[in-house]
Coordinates of C-alpha atoms and ligand atoms in Angstrom, one line a residue:
M1 CA -0.1 0.0 0.0
R2 CA 1.2 3.4 -0.8
M3 CA 0.8 5.8 2.0
S4 CA 0.1 8.7 -0.1
R5 CA -3.1 6.8 -1.1
M6 CA -3.9 5.6 2.3
Y7 CA -6.7 6.7 4.5
L8 CA -4.5 6.9 7.7
P9 CA -5.5 10.0 9.6
T10 CA -2.7 9.9 12.3
L11 CA -2.8 12.4 15.2
K12 CA 0.3 14.2 16.8
E13 CA -1.3 14.6 20.1
N14 CA -3.4 12.3 22.7
P15 CA -7.0 13.0 22.3
A16 CA -8.5 14.2 25.6
E17 CA -11.1 11.5 25.5
A18 CA -8.7 8.7 26.0
E19 CA -7.3 7.9 29.3
I20 CA -5.1 4.7 28.5
P21 CA -2.3 3.8 26.2
S22 CA -4.2 1.6 24.0
H23 CA -6.9 3.9 23.4
Q24 CA -4.8 6.7 22.7
L25 CA -2.7 4.8 20.3
M26 CA -5.7 3.3 18.5
L27 CA -7.1 6.8 17.7
R28 CA -3.5 8.5 17.2
A29 CA -2.2 5.7 14.9
G30 CA -5.7 6.1 13.0
M31 CA -7.0 3.0 13.6
M32 CA -10.4 3.8 14.9
R33 CA -12.8 6.9 15.4
S34 CA -15.5 7.1 17.9
L35 CA -19.1 7.3 16.7
T36 CA -21.0 7.7 19.7
A37 CA -20.1 6.5 23.4
G38 CA -18.7 2.9 23.3
I39 CA -19.2 2.5 19.4
Y40 CA -16.5 2.8 16.9
T41 CA -15.6 2.7 13.2
Y42 CA -12.6 0.5 12.5
L43 CA -10.4 2.4 9.9
P44 CA -8.7 0.3 7.4
L45 CA -5.3 0.0 9.6
G46 CA -7.4 -0.9 12.6
Y47 CA -9.7 -3.3 10.5
R48 CA -6.6 -5.3 9.3
V49 CA -5.3 -5.9 12.8
I50 CA -9.1 -7.0 13.4
R51 CA -8.8 -9.4 10.5
K52 CA -5.6 -10.9 11.5
I53 CA -6.8 -11.7 15.0
E54 CA -10.0 -13.0 13.5
N55 CA -8.1 -15.4 11.2
I56 CA -5.7 -16.7 14.0
V57 CA -8.6 -17.4 16.1
R58 CA -10.5 -18.9 13.2
E59 CA -7.8 -21.2 12.2
A60 CA -7.5 -22.4 15.7
M61 CA -11.3 -22.9 16.1
D62 CA -11.5 -24.9 12.7
E63 CA -8.4 -27.1 13.9
S64 CA -10.4 -28.0 16.9
G65 CA -13.2 -29.4 14.9
A66 CA -15.7 -26.4 15.5
Q67 CA -17.5 -25.2 12.5
E68 CA -18.1 -21.6 11.7
L69 CA -21.9 -20.3 11.0
L70 CA -23.4 -16.9 11.4
M71 CA -26.5 -15.9 13.5
P72 CA -28.8 -13.2 13.7
V73 CA -27.9 -9.9 15.6
V74 CA -31.6 -9.2 16.0
Q75 CA -33.4 -11.4 18.2
N76 CA -36.9 -11.9 19.1
A77 CA -37.9 -11.6 23.0
E78 CA -39.8 -14.8 23.4
L79 CA -36.7 -16.7 23.2
W80 CA -35.3 -14.7 26.0
K81 CA -38.4 -14.9 28.0
E82 CA -38.1 -18.9 27.6
S83 CA -34.6 -18.9 29.0
G84 CA -35.6 -16.5 31.5
R85 CA -33.1 -14.0 30.6
W86 CA -35.2 -11.4 29.0
D87 CA -35.5 -9.6 32.6
K88 CA -32.5 -10.9 34.0
F89 CA -30.0 -9.1 31.5
G90 CA -32.0 -6.2 32.2
P91 CA -30.6 -2.7 31.0
L92 CA -27.5 -4.4 29.6
M93 CA -29.8 -5.4 26.4
I94 CA -30.7 -2.9 23.8
K95 CA -34.3 -3.7 23.2
F96 CA -36.9 -2.4 20.7
Q97 CA -39.9 -3.0 18.7
D98 CA -40.9 -3.9 15.1
R99 CA -43.6 -2.0 13.3
K100 CA -46.0 -4.5 14.7
G101 CA -45.2 -3.8 18.3
R102 CA -43.2 -7.1 18.9
D103 CA -40.3 -7.0 21.3
Y104 CA -37.0 -7.6 20.1
C105 CA -33.1 -7.2 21.1
L106 CA -29.7 -6.7 19.8
G107 CA -27.8 -9.8 20.6
P108 CA -25.5 -9.4 23.7
T109 CA -24.7 -13.1 23.3
H110 CA -26.2 -16.3 21.5
E111 CA -27.0 -19.0 23.9
E112 CA -30.6 -18.8 23.3
V113 CA -30.4 -18.3 19.5
I114 CA -28.0 -21.7 19.3
T115 CA -30.0 -23.6 21.9
A116 CA -33.2 -22.9 19.8
L117 CA -31.5 -23.7 16.3
V118 CA -30.1 -27.0 17.7
R119 CA -33.3 -28.2 19.5
N120 CA -35.0 -28.6 16.4
E121 CA -32.0 -30.1 14.6
I122 CA -30.0 -32.6 17.2
R123 CA -32.2 -35.8 17.3
S124 CA -29.8 -38.4 18.5
Y125 CA -26.7 -39.0 20.5
K126 CA -24.9 -39.8 17.0
D127 CA -25.3 -36.0 16.3
M128 CA -22.9 -35.0 18.9
P129 CA -20.1 -33.9 19.8
L130 CA -20.8 -30.7 17.8
N131 CA -19.1 -27.3 18.2
L132 CA -20.8 -24.2 16.3
Y133 CA -19.3 -20.6 16.3
Q134 CA -19.4 -17.5 14.9
I135 CA -17.2 -14.0 14.7
Q136 CA -20.0 -11.2 15.1
T137 CA -20.9 -7.9 16.5
K138 CA -22.5 -8.1 19.7
V139 CA -24.3 -5.2 21.6
R140 CA -24.4 -4.6 25.1
D141 CA -25.5 -1.2 26.8
E142 CA -22.5 -1.3 29.2
I143 CA -23.2 1.2 32.2
R144 CA -19.6 2.7 31.8
P145 CA -18.4 2.2 28.4
R146 CA -14.6 3.3 28.7
F147 CA -11.1 2.6 27.6
G148 CA -12.1 2.4 23.7
V149 CA -12.7 -0.8 22.4
I150 CA -11.8 -2.6 25.9
R151 CA -15.4 -1.7 26.8
G152 CA -17.4 -1.0 23.9
R153 CA -21.1 -1.0 23.7
E154 CA -20.8 -2.7 20.3
F155 CA -17.9 -5.1 19.8
I156 CA -16.6 -8.2 18.0
M157 CA -16.7 -11.3 19.7
K158 CA -16.1 -15.1 18.7
D159 CA -18.6 -17.1 20.4
A160 CA -18.7 -21.1 20.2
Y161 CA -21.1 -23.4 21.9
S162 CA -20.6 -27.0 22.4
F163 CA -23.3 -29.7 22.3
D164 CA -22.3 -33.1 24.1
A165 CA -24.7 -36.1 25.2
D166 CA -22.8 -36.5 28.4
Y167 CA -20.6 -34.7 30.9
E168 CA -17.4 -36.6 29.7
G169 CA -18.1 -35.4 26.5
L170 CA -18.5 -31.8 27.6
D171 CA -15.2 -32.1 29.5
K172 CA -13.5 -33.1 26.3
S173 CA -15.1 -30.2 24.4
Y174 CA -14.1 -27.7 27.1
Q175 CA -10.4 -29.1 27.0
A176 CA -10.5 -28.8 23.4
M177 CA -11.5 -25.0 23.5
Y178 CA -8.9 -24.4 26.4
D179 CA -6.2 -25.6 24.1
A180 CA -7.5 -23.7 20.9
Y181 CA -7.7 -20.4 22.7
T182 CA -4.1 -21.1 24.3
K183 CA -3.1 -21.7 21.0
A184 CA -4.7 -18.7 19.3
F185 CA -3.2 -16.3 21.8
A186 CA 0.2 -17.7 21.5
D187 CA -0.2 -17.5 17.6
C188 CA -1.0 -13.7 18.0
G189 CA 2.0 -13.2 19.8
L190 CA 0.3 -12.4 23.3
D191 CA 1.1 -13.6 26.9
V192 CA -2.2 -14.8 28.1
K193 CA -2.8 -16.4 31.2
A194 CA -5.7 -18.7 32.0
V195 CA -7.4 -18.5 35.2
E196 CA -10.2 -20.1 37.2
A197 CA -13.2 -17.8 37.1
D198 CA -16.6 -18.0 38.5
N199 CA -19.8 -18.9 36.4
G200 CA -21.7 -16.2 37.3
A201 CA -24.8 -15.3 35.6
M202 CA -24.1 -17.9 32.9
G203 CA -24.9 -20.5 35.1
G204 CA -23.5 -24.0 35.0
E205 CA -20.2 -25.7 36.5
G206 CA -16.7 -24.7 35.8
S207 CA -15.0 -21.8 33.8
H208 CA -11.8 -20.2 33.1
E209 CA -11.1 -16.7 32.0
F210 CA -8.0 -15.8 29.8
M211 CA -6.1 -12.6 31.0
V212 CA -3.7 -10.1 29.5
I213 CA -1.9 -8.9 32.7
A214 CA -1.9 -5.0 32.4
D215 CA -1.9 -2.2 35.0
V216 CA -5.2 -0.9 33.1
G217 CA -7.1 -4.1 33.5
E218 CA -10.5 -3.9 35.2
D219 CA -10.2 -7.5 36.5
H220 CA -8.1 -8.6 39.3
V221 CA -6.4 -12.0 39.4
A222 CA -4.8 -13.9 42.2
F223 CA -1.5 -15.7 41.2
C224 CA 0.4 -18.4 43.6
N225 CA 4.0 -17.2 43.8
K226 CA 5.0 -21.0 43.9
C227 CA 2.4 -23.3 42.1
D228 CA 0.4 -22.5 39.0
Y229 CA -2.6 -21.6 40.9
A230 CA -4.5 -18.8 39.4
A231 CA -8.0 -17.4 39.6
N232 CA -9.9 -14.4 39.2
I233 CA -10.5 -12.6 42.5
E234 CA -14.2 -13.3 42.7
K235 CA -13.2 -17.0 42.5
A236 CA -9.9 -17.0 44.3
A237 CA -10.2 -19.0 47.4
A238 CA -8.1 -18.2 50.5
G239 CA -5.8 -20.7 51.8
Y240 CA -6.3 -21.4 55.6
K241 CA -4.2 -22.6 58.2
K242 CA -5.5 -22.8 61.7
A243 CA -3.7 -20.1 64.1
V244 CA -2.3 -21.2 67.3
Q245 CA -3.6 -19.4 69.9
E246 CA -2.2 -18.7 73.4
E247 CA -4.3 -16.3 74.9
S248 CA -6.7 -17.4 77.5
L249 CA -10.5 -16.9 77.1
K250 CA -11.7 -13.8 79.3
D251 CA -15.1 -13.1 80.7
I252 CA -17.3 -11.2 77.9
E253 CA -18.0 -7.7 79.0
K254 CA -20.5 -4.8 77.7
V255 CA -18.6 -1.5 77.0
Y256 CA -20.1 1.8 76.3
T257 CA -18.9 2.9 72.8
P258 CA -20.7 6.0 72.1
K259 CA -21.0 6.8 68.1
Q260 CA -18.3 4.0 67.5
K261 CA -19.8 2.2 64.7
T262 CA -17.0 1.0 62.0
I263 CA -14.2 -1.3 62.3
D264 CA -11.9 1.6 62.2
E265 CA -13.6 3.6 65.0
I266 CA -14.0 1.0 67.2
S267 CA -10.4 -0.3 67.1
S268 CA -9.0 3.2 67.5
F269 CA -11.6 3.9 70.3
L270 CA -10.6 0.6 72.2
N271 CA -7.1 0.5 71.0
I272 CA -7.4 -3.0 69.8
D273 CA -5.9 -4.5 66.6
K274 CA -8.6 -4.6 63.7
A275 CA -7.7 -8.4 63.3
K276 CA -9.5 -8.9 66.5
T277 CA -12.8 -7.2 65.6
I278 CA -15.2 -9.4 64.2
K279 CA -17.3 -7.3 61.4
S280 CA -21.1 -8.1 61.3
L281 CA -22.8 -7.4 57.9
A282 CA -26.3 -7.8 57.6
F283 CA -28.0 -8.9 54.3
L284 CA -31.2 -10.0 52.9
V285 CA -30.3 -13.1 50.3
D286 CA -33.3 -13.4 48.1
G287 CA -35.3 -11.8 50.8
E288 CA -34.0 -14.0 53.7
P289 CA -31.9 -12.5 56.7
V290 CA -28.2 -13.4 56.6
L291 CA -25.7 -12.2 59.0
V292 CA -21.9 -12.5 57.5
L293 CA -19.0 -12.4 60.2
L294 CA -15.5 -11.5 58.9
C295 CA -12.3 -10.6 60.7
G296 CA -12.2 -6.8 60.9
N297 CA -9.7 -6.3 58.1
D298 CA -11.4 -8.4 55.6
Q299 CA -13.9 -7.7 52.9
L300 CA -16.8 -9.9 51.9
N301 CA -16.6 -11.7 48.4
E302 CA -20.5 -11.8 47.5
V303 CA -19.9 -14.3 45.2
K304 CA -18.6 -16.7 47.4
L305 CA -21.7 -15.9 49.5
L306 CA -24.3 -16.5 46.9
N307 CA -22.8 -19.7 45.6
Y308 CA -22.8 -21.1 48.9
L309 CA -26.4 -20.2 49.5
N310 CA -27.4 -20.9 46.0
G311 CA -28.7 -17.4 46.0
E312 CA -29.5 -14.8 43.2
E313 CA -29.6 -11.8 44.9
I314 CA -27.9 -9.9 47.6
V315 CA -29.0 -6.7 49.3
Q316 CA -27.8 -4.5 52.2
V317 CA -30.3 -4.2 54.8
E318 CA -31.8 -0.8 55.0
D319 CA -31.1 0.9 58.6
E320 CA -34.8 1.2 59.3
E321 CA -34.9 -2.7 58.9
F322 CA -32.4 -3.8 61.2
E323 CA -35.2 -4.1 64.1
K324 CA -37.2 -6.2 62.0
Y325 CA -35.3 -8.7 60.6
F326 CA -32.3 -8.8 63.1
N327 CA -33.8 -7.3 66.4
S328 CA -30.9 -5.1 66.2
T329 CA -29.5 -1.6 65.4
P330 CA -27.1 -0.4 62.7
G331 CA -23.5 -0.2 63.5
F332 CA -23.8 -2.3 66.5
I333 CA -25.0 -5.8 65.2
A334 CA -23.5 -9.0 66.5
P335 CA -24.0 -12.5 66.3
V336 CA -24.0 -12.7 70.2
G337 CA -27.8 -13.3 71.1
M338 CA -28.6 -13.0 67.5
K339 CA -32.4 -13.3 66.5
K340 CA -33.4 -17.0 66.1
G341 CA -34.0 -17.7 62.5
V342 CA -31.2 -15.4 61.2
K343 CA -28.6 -17.4 59.4
I344 CA -25.0 -16.7 60.7
L345 CA -22.2 -17.5 58.1
A346 CA -18.5 -16.7 59.4
D347 CA -15.5 -16.7 57.7
L348 CA -12.9 -19.2 58.5
R349 CA -10.6 -16.8 60.0
V350 CA -13.4 -15.5 62.7
K351 CA -13.1 -18.8 64.5
D352 CA -9.6 -18.2 65.1
I353 CA -10.3 -14.8 67.1
V354 CA -9.8 -15.1 71.0
N355 CA -11.2 -12.3 73.0
G356 CA -12.8 -10.4 70.2
V357 CA -15.0 -7.3 70.0
T358 CA -18.4 -7.3 68.6
G359 CA -21.6 -4.8 68.8
A360 CA -23.8 -5.8 71.4
N361 CA -27.1 -5.4 69.4
E362 CA -27.8 -2.1 71.2
T363 CA -27.2 1.5 70.5
D364 CA -23.7 2.8 71.4
Y365 CA -22.5 -0.8 73.2
H366 CA -20.0 -3.1 72.1
L367 CA -18.8 -6.4 73.8
I368 CA -15.3 -7.3 74.4
N369 CA -13.7 -10.7 75.0
V370 CA -16.1 -12.0 72.8
N371 CA -15.3 -16.0 71.7
P372 CA -17.0 -17.8 69.0
E373 CA -18.5 -20.8 69.8
R374 CA -18.7 -19.9 73.6
D375 CA -20.7 -16.8 73.1
F376 CA -22.2 -17.4 69.6
T377 CA -22.6 -20.1 67.2
A378 CA -22.4 -19.9 63.4
D379 CA -24.5 -22.0 61.0
D380 CA -21.3 -22.5 59.3
Y381 CA -17.6 -21.4 59.1
L382 CA -16.3 -21.2 55.6
D383 CA -14.1 -18.9 52.9
L384 CA -16.1 -15.8 52.5
R385 CA -13.5 -13.3 52.2
V386 CA -11.7 -11.3 49.1
V387 CA -8.0 -12.6 49.1
Q388 CA -5.5 -10.3 49.8
N389 CA -2.0 -9.8 48.5
G390 CA 0.1 -12.2 50.4
D391 CA -2.6 -14.8 51.4
L392 CA -1.9 -18.2 51.8
C393 CA -2.4 -20.2 48.4
P394 CA -5.6 -22.8 48.6
V395 CA -3.3 -25.3 46.9
C396 CA 0.1 -25.2 48.3
D397 CA 2.1 -23.3 50.9
G398 CA 3.0 -20.4 48.6
R399 CA 1.5 -17.1 48.6
L400 CA -1.1 -15.1 46.5
E401 CA 0.1 -12.2 44.2
L402 CA -2.8 -9.9 43.0
K403 CA -2.2 -8.4 39.4
S404 CA -4.6 -6.5 37.3
G405 CA -6.0 -8.1 33.9
I406 CA -7.9 -7.5 30.8
E407 CA -10.3 -10.5 30.0
V408 CA -9.8 -11.3 26.5
G409 CA -11.5 -15.0 26.6
H410 CA -14.0 -16.8 28.8
I411 CA -15.0 -20.4 28.6
F412 CA -17.9 -22.0 30.6
K413 CA -19.3 -25.5 31.2
L414 CA -23.0 -24.3 31.3
G415 CA -24.1 -27.8 31.6
T416 CA -28.1 -28.1 31.0
K417 CA -29.0 -24.5 32.0
Y418 CA -30.2 -23.7 28.6
S419 CA -31.1 -27.1 27.1
E420 CA -33.4 -27.2 30.2
S421 CA -34.9 -23.9 29.9
L422 CA -35.4 -24.2 26.0
G423 CA -36.2 -27.8 26.1
A424 CA -33.2 -29.0 23.8
T425 CA -33.1 -33.1 24.1
Y426 CA -31.8 -35.9 22.4
L427 CA -32.4 -39.5 22.2
D428 CA -29.8 -41.9 23.8
E429 CA -28.7 -45.3 23.0
N430 CA -31.9 -46.8 24.6
G431 CA -33.9 -44.4 22.9
K432 CA -34.7 -42.3 25.9
E433 CA -35.1 -38.5 25.6
Q434 CA -32.0 -36.7 27.5
L435 CA -31.1 -33.0 28.0
I436 CA -28.2 -31.8 25.9
I437 CA -25.0 -30.9 27.7
M438 CA -23.7 -27.5 26.6
G439 CA -20.5 -25.2 26.9
S440 CA -19.9 -21.9 25.8
Y441 CA -17.0 -20.1 24.9
G442 CA -16.2 -16.3 24.0
I443 CA -13.1 -14.4 22.7
G444 CA -13.3 -10.5 22.6
I445 CA -11.7 -9.9 19.1
S446 CA -11.9 -6.1 19.4
R447 CA -10.8 -5.8 22.9
L448 CA -7.9 -8.2 22.0
V449 CA -6.6 -5.7 19.8
A450 CA -6.3 -3.1 22.5
A451 CA -5.1 -5.8 25.0
A452 CA -2.3 -6.3 22.7
I453 CA -1.4 -2.5 22.6
E454 CA -1.2 -2.5 26.2
Q455 CA 1.1 -5.4 26.4
H456 CA 3.2 -4.2 23.3
H457 CA 3.9 -0.4 23.1
D458 CA 6.6 2.2 24.1
E459 CA 6.4 6.0 24.4
K460 CA 6.6 6.3 20.7
G461 CA 3.9 4.1 19.7
I462 CA 2.5 0.7 19.1
I463 CA 4.9 -2.4 18.9
W464 CA 2.9 -5.0 17.0
P465 CA 3.7 -8.6 17.2
K466 CA 4.6 -9.8 13.6
A467 CA 1.5 -12.3 13.4
I468 CA -1.2 -9.3 13.9
A469 CA 0.8 -6.4 12.6
P470 CA -1.4 -4.7 9.9
Y471 CA 1.7 -4.7 7.7
Q472 CA 5.2 -6.2 8.2
V473 CA 7.4 -3.9 6.4
I474 CA 7.4 -0.1 5.9
I475 CA 9.7 1.4 3.6
L476 CA 10.5 5.1 3.9
A477 CA 11.3 7.0 0.9
L478 CA 13.2 10.0 2.4
G479 CA 13.3 12.3 -0.7
N480 CA 11.9 12.7 -4.4
E481 CA 15.1 12.3 -6.6
E482 CA 14.4 9.8 -9.5
E483 CA 16.9 7.3 -8.4
L484 CA 15.7 7.2 -4.9
I485 CA 11.9 6.7 -6.0
R486 CA 13.0 4.1 -8.5
V487 CA 14.8 1.8 -5.8
S488 CA 12.1 2.5 -3.2
E489 CA 9.3 1.3 -5.7
K490 CA 11.6 -1.5 -6.7
I491 CA 12.0 -3.0 -3.1
Y492 CA 8.4 -2.3 -2.7
D493 CA 7.2 -4.1 -5.6
E494 CA 9.5 -7.3 -4.9
L495 CA 8.6 -7.5 -1.5
S496 CA 4.8 -7.2 -2.1
K497 CA 5.4 -9.9 -4.9
K498 CA 6.9 -12.1 -2.2
G499 CA 3.4 -11.6 -0.3
I500 CA 5.0 -9.5 2.3
E501 CA 2.4 -7.0 3.3
T502 CA 4.3 -3.6 2.9
L503 CA 3.8 0.0 3.1
L504 CA 5.5 2.6 1.1
D505 CA 5.8 5.8 2.6
D506 CA 5.7 8.0 -0.6
R507 CA 4.1 11.2 1.0
D508 CA 5.6 14.5 0.4
E509 CA 6.5 14.8 4.2
R510 CA 9.6 15.5 6.1
P511 CA 11.6 12.6 7.2
G512 CA 10.9 13.5 10.8
V513 CA 7.0 12.9 10.1
K514 CA 7.7 9.7 8.6
F515 CA 9.8 8.3 11.1
N516 CA 7.5 9.2 13.8
D517 CA 4.4 7.7 12.0
A518 CA 6.4 4.7 11.5
D519 CA 7.0 4.2 15.0
L520 CA 3.3 5.4 15.9
I521 CA 1.8 2.8 13.6
G522 CA 4.2 0.0 15.0
I523 CA 5.3 -1.9 11.6
P524 CA 7.6 -4.6 12.7
L525 CA 10.5 -3.8 10.2
R526 CA 11.2 -0.3 9.1
I527 CA 13.5 0.1 5.6
T528 CA 14.9 3.5 5.2
I529 CA 16.1 4.7 1.8
G530 CA 17.9 8.1 1.7
Q531 CA 20.2 10.0 -0.7
K532 CA 23.1 9.0 1.7
S533 CA 22.5 5.5 1.7
L534 CA 22.1 5.1 -1.9
K535 CA 25.5 6.6 -2.4
N536 CA 26.8 4.0 -0.4
K537 CA 24.6 1.4 -1.9
I538 CA 22.9 0.3 1.2
V539 CA 19.6 0.6 2.7
E540 CA 18.9 0.9 6.4
A541 CA 16.7 -1.8 8.2
R542 CA 15.4 -1.1 11.7
V543 CA 13.7 -3.5 13.9
R544 CA 10.8 -1.7 15.7
R545 CA 10.7 -3.8 18.9
T546 CA 14.6 -3.9 19.6
G547 CA 15.6 -0.8 17.7
D548 CA 18.4 -2.7 16.3
E549 CA 19.6 -1.2 13.2
I550 CA 21.2 -3.2 10.4
E551 CA 22.8 -1.8 6.9
I552 CA 21.4 -3.9 4.1
P553 CA 23.6 -3.9 0.7
L554 CA 21.4 -3.1 -2.2
E555 CA 22.4 -5.6 -4.5
N556 CA 20.6 -8.6 -2.5
A557 CA 18.5 -6.3 -0.2
I558 CA 15.5 -8.5 -0.7
E559 CA 16.8 -11.6 0.4
R560 CA 18.4 -9.9 3.3
I561 CA 15.4 -8.0 4.2
L562 CA 13.4 -11.4 4.3
E563 CA 15.8 -12.9 6.6
V564 CA 15.8 -10.0 8.9
L565 CA 12.1 -10.0 9.0
D566 CA 12.0 -13.9 9.6
N567 CA 13.8 -13.4 12.8
I568 CA 11.4 -10.9 14.1
E569 CA 8.8 -12.2 16.6
Ligands
LIG1 P1 -16.6 -8.2 31.4 O1 -16.6 -8.9 32.8 O2 -15.3 -7.7 30.9 O3 -17.9 -7.2 31.3 P2 -18.2 -10.4 30.4 O4 -17.6 -11.5 31.2 O5 -19.2 -10.0 30.5 O6 -17.1 -9.1 30.1 P3 -18.4 -12.6 28.5 O7 -19.8 -12.5 28.3 O8 -17.5 -13.6 29.1 O9 -17.9 -11.0 29.0 O10 -18.0 -12.4 26.9 C1 -16.9 -12.9 26.1 C2 -15.8 -12.0 25.9 O11 -16.4 -10.9 25.2 C3 -15.0 -11.5 27.1 O12 -14.3 -12.3 27.8 C4 -14.3 -10.3 26.6 O13 -13.3 -10.5 26.0 C5 -15.5 -9.7 25.4 N1 -16.4 -8.6 26.0 C6 -17.3 -8.8 26.8 N2 -17.8 -7.5 27.0 C7 -17.3 -6.8 26.3 C8 -17.4 -5.1 25.8 N3 -18.3 -4.6 26.6 N4 -16.5 -4.6 25.0 C9 -15.6 -5.5 24.4 N5 -15.4 -6.8 24.8 C10 -16.2 -7.3 25.7
LIG2 MG1 -16.6 -13.3 31.0

């Protein structure tokens, strides 16, 4: 491509709307433009990268035996009502009506559509295993679209769905996707980590997320510093080792603690370590009162609580409702003498507290020297807290380390959630009707572009891994003398003939502008041809990632350029 003809609107300055490097660079490198919040047009340079990624993902999917199809973006409400997600997805879904007043949405995901398809097509166990995928635009009305294509309201996803006759089959289909994802990300030249994840609203049992570790990531991931345990913070289990206690139990005592409601207030008022305070949190889980106990410096992981209770909705109790549900008062609630019928769930670390502090279920009073099991009983002790940096690994004796990550892929074992609600069955070997066992698997193609830039850039611009670079070579013709143009065009033609995607910067611009743009758009190999180099019968090659500069003799320039290119990652 000749840059004099190319639609490549690069920008010198960082646009004010972009907060993070990938967003800034995608705008500055002329890869995309925003239409409205979270909705983008991909310009030619950006779209080339998208197509590269799509093709790498497509190849890995095809190799795994999955087959590509294309489903509708426009989906009718009946289907979503059948699965129960019309209301559950709520405002995340863009809904509208047709001219006859029928309800529709723009597909945020395709479990419903694909299940409705196969329920009419799969008849027998012999029709499975089956894995169908598509690469398509998804629409989600995200509350906070931000960071450019990392969280868009319209974005490109590769989504796949597997169908099996039994759970062993699902395990195999799931592993095949895990392997295909691992390969696709590696083929893109990206460092992506698979971590255990919670199934959340998707339902089912078993899930992994694929994360690009980056400071700007909105997800938090716990990694063990010793073994290969890695989990999203929503899922990450805290290791537990019983603490050895030497202190003897003292008598419980009520103390006057006017206005001291929070853990910080009470620990400084009583001059007691926060680890000795018992944090009591009042919730309604699906309408039922639950008192959660945590060590004072821990935070509740609501996902763990909901999973344990098999609950759907967790709400904090309003101040006026403490009396009604808990016979207590906000700021001073405690498990000691708690109203009968309230479920009390405590984190494992609470059991180890000796002579701790709780509220007294009475305004302006606390209890000191409270001892679990002597002064109150919990219905259960379990892992309920959000893991913190330095916590014990749940698998070995290593320590957990927290990092930020960008979720670029997610795989789920769905089980029968959708086949049950939408009635997708098959006949087994004995002619008995059974529910189809499903899995669902997504890759955020457009998000991946930004994640790749977060992982591969410097202060001058993008540094594309070769596999997803929009072009592999850029030739800078520094001048408009006849000989210089002739040599530049010749190298450009020959490289193009060899199938190397090459840019020729033949614009009437100063050398500085050309150098800066080449760095900004991140092409792996730059070839510079100037008057001086021509006199010496050489061209200059420079590797974008390493900055290595190589002088290449004109006589066998193509051969040498191909060699250098071959060695770039
Ligand atoms: P997130 O937690 O980031 O909102 P999600 O868990 O809701 O994402 P999935 O339903 O698992 O997303 O979708 C599969 C993949 O699609 C994600 O792993 C992510 O890479 C991508 N994706 C999801 N939402 C967006 C979005 N708003 N913009 C761009 N990509 C997205
Ligand atoms: Mg996800």
